[in-house]
Short mmCIF file of C-alpha atoms in Angstrom, two decimals:
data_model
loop_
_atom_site.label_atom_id
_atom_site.label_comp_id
_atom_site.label_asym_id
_atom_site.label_seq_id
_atom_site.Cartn_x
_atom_site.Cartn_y
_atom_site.Cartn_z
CA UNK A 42 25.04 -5.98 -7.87
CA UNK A 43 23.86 -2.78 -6.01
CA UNK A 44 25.58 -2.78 -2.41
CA UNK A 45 24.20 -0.74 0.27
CA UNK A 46 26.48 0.94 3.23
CA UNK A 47 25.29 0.85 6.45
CA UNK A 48 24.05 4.21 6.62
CA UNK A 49 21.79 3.48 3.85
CA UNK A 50 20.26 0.55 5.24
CA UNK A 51 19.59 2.71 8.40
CA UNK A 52 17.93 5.65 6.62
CA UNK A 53 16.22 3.41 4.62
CA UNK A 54 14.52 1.65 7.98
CA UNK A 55 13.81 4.75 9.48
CA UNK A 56 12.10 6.47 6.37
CA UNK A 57 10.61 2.95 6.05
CA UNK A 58 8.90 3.42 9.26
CA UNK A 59 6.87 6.42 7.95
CA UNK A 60 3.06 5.52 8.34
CA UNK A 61 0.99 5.67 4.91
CA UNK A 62 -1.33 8.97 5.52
CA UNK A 63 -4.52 7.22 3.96
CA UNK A 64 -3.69 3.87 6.24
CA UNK A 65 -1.90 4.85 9.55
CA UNK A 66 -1.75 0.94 10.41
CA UNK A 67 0.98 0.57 7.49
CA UNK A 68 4.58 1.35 7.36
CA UNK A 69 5.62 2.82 3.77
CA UNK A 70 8.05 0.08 4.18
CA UNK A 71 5.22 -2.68 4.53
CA UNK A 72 3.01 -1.13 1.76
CA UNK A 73 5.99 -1.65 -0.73
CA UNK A 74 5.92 2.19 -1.74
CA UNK A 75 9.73 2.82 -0.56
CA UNK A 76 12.27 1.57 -3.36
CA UNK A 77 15.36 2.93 -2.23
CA UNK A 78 17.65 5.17 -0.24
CA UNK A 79 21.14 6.58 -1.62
CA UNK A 80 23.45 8.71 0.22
CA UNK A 81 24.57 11.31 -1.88
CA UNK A 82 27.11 13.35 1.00
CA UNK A 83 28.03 13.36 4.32
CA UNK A 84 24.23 14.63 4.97
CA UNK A 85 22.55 14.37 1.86
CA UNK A 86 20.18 11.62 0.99
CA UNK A 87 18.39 11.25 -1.88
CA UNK A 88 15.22 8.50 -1.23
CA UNK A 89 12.96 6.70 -4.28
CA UNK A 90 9.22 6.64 -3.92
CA UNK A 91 6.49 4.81 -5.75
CA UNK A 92 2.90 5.66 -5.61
CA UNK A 93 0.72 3.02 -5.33
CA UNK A 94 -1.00 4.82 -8.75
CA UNK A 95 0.08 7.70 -10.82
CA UNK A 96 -1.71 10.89 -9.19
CA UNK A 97 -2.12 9.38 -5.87
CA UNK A 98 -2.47 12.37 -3.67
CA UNK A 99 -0.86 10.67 -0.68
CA UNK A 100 2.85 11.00 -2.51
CA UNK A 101 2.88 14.90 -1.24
CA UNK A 102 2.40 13.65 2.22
CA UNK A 103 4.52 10.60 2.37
CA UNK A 104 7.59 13.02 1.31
CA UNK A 105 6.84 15.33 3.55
CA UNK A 106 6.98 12.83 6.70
CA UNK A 107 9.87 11.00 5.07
CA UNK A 108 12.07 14.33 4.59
CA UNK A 109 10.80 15.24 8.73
CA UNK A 110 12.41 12.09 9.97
CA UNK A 111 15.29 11.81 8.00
CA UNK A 112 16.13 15.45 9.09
CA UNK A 113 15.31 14.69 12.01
CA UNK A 114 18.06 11.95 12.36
CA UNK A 115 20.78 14.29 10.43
CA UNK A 116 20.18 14.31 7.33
CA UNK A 117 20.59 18.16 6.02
CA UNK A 118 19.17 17.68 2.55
CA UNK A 119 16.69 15.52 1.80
CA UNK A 120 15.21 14.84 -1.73
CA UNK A 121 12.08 12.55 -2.66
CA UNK A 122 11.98 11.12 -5.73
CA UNK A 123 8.44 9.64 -7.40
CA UNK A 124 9.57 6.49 -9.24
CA UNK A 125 7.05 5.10 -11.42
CA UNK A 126 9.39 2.45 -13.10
CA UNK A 127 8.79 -0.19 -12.24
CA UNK A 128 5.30 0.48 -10.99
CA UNK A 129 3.85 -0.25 -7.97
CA UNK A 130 1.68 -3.50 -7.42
CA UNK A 131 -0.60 -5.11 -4.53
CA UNK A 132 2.20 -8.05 -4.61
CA UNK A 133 4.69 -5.51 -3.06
CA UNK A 134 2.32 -5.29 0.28
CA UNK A 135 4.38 -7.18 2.81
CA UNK A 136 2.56 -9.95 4.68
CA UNK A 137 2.69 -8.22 7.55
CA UNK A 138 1.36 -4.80 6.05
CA UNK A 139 -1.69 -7.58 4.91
CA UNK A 140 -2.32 -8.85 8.53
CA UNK A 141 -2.20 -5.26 10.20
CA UNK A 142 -4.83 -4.44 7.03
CA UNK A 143 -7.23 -6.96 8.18
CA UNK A 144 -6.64 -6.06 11.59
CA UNK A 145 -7.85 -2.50 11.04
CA UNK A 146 -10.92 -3.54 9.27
CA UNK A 147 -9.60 -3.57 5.80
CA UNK A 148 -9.29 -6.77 3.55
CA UNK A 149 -6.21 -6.74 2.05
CA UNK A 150 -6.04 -7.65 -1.41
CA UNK A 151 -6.08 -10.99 -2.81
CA UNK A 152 -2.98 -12.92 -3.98
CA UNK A 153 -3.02 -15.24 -6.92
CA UNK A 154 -4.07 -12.80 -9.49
CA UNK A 155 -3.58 -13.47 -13.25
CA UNK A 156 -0.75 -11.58 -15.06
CA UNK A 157 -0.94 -8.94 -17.04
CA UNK A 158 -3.66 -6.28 -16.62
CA UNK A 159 -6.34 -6.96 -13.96
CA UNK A 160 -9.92 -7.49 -15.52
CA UNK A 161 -12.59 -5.33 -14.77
CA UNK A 162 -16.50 -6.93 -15.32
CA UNK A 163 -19.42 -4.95 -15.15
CA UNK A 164 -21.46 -8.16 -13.79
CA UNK A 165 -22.61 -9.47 -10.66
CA UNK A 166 -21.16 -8.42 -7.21
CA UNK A 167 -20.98 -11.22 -5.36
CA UNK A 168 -17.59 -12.15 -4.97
CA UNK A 169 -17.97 -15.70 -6.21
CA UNK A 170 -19.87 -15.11 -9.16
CA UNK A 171 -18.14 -12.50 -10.82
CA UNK A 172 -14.15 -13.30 -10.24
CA UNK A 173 -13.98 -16.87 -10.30
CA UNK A 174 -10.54 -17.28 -11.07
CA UNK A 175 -9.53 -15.13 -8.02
CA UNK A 176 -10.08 -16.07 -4.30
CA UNK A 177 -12.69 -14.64 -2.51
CA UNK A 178 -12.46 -11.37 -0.84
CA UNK A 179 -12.98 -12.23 2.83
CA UNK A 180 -14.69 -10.56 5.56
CA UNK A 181 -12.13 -8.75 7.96
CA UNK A 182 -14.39 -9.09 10.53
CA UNK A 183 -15.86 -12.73 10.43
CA UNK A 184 -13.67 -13.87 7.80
CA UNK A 185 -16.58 -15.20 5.48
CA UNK A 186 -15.95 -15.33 1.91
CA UNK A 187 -19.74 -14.34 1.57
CA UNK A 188 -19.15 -10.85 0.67
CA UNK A 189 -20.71 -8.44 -2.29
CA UNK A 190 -19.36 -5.35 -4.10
CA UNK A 191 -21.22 -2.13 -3.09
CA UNK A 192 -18.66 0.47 -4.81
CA UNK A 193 -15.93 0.04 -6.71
CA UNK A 194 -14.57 3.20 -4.67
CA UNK A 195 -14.22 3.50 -1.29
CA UNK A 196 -12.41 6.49 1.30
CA UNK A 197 -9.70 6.11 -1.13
CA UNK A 198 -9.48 5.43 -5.57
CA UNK A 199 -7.27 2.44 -3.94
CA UNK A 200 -9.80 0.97 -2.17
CA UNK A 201 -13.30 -0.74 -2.93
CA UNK A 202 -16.30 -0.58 -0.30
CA UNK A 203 -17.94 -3.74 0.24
CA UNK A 204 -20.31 -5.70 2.53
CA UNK A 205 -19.92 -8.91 4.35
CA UNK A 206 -23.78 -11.07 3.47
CA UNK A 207 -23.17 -12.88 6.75
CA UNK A 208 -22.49 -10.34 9.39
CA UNK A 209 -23.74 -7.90 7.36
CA UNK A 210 -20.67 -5.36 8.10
CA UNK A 211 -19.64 -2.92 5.32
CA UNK A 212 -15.76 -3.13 5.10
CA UNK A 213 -12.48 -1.31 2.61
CA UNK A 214 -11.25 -3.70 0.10
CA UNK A 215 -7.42 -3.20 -1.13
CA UNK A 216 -8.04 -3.35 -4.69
CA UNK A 217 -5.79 -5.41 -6.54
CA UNK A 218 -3.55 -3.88 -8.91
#
């Protein structure tokens, strides 16, 4: 068992708090990007990153503002490490990195997705008719499950645009992954 000291837990919280670039409602913590924080020396920390997908440009970003605030509180050297093992998944979203997603306008992907690798059909658009097994994507708006696939990329490769067919509001969709 992996035991953390104190320090670690509180360089961890405040790196942690370091808002996603591409969705400035979300903590890195709440996102499920950062994996871990080791001291190294008296001020030398070495902290674990995971992209949300191999390439994402955010990574350069997110260790940028990570290495700011943990100099900022001491820390002399600072080193950010991309961790793709084990990779990043929509599962590691916290429930409260979902709710502030939805709050900001942006459904947050679904739970209750099959294992193993997500399908991809080139069918239909409408939520219900071409993923079945999943639940709906819901409107973050009105909250109606009534909601079509315009593009399967949105602002971001992460995220699908879609429209709501009862308010008629185009909305982000966190894809599942």
């Amino acid at each position: 068992m992996v035991t953390t000291t104190a320090l670690e837990e509180e360089l961890r919280r405040l790196a942690g708090s370091v808002l996603d670039p591409e969705l400035p409602v979300i903590t890195l913590d709440e996102l499920g990007v950062l994996r871990a924080v080791h001291v190294l020396g008296a001020d030398s920390v070495e902290v674990e990153l995971t992209p949300t997908y191999t390439g994402c440009p955010a990574v350069e970003a997110m260790s940028m503002d990570i290495e700011r605030v943990l100099h900022e509180h001491g820390m002399r050297e600072v080193s950010v490490r991309t961790v793709l093992s084990p990779a990043w998944s929509t599962d590691d979203i916290s429930d409260e990195g979902r709710r502030k997603l939805r709050e900001f306008g942006i459904a947050p992907p679904r739970g209750g997705r099959p294992a193993g690798p997500v399908p991809l059909g080139l069918g239909p658009t409408r939520t219900a008719a071409s993923e079945p097994e999943l639940e709906p994507v819901r409107c973050p708006s009105c909250g109606s499950a009534d909601t079509e696939l315009l593009s399967r990329f949105s602002s971001t490769a992460c995220k699908a645009l879609r429209r709501c067919l009862s308010c008629r509001e185009p909305f982000d969709h966190f894809k599942e992954l």
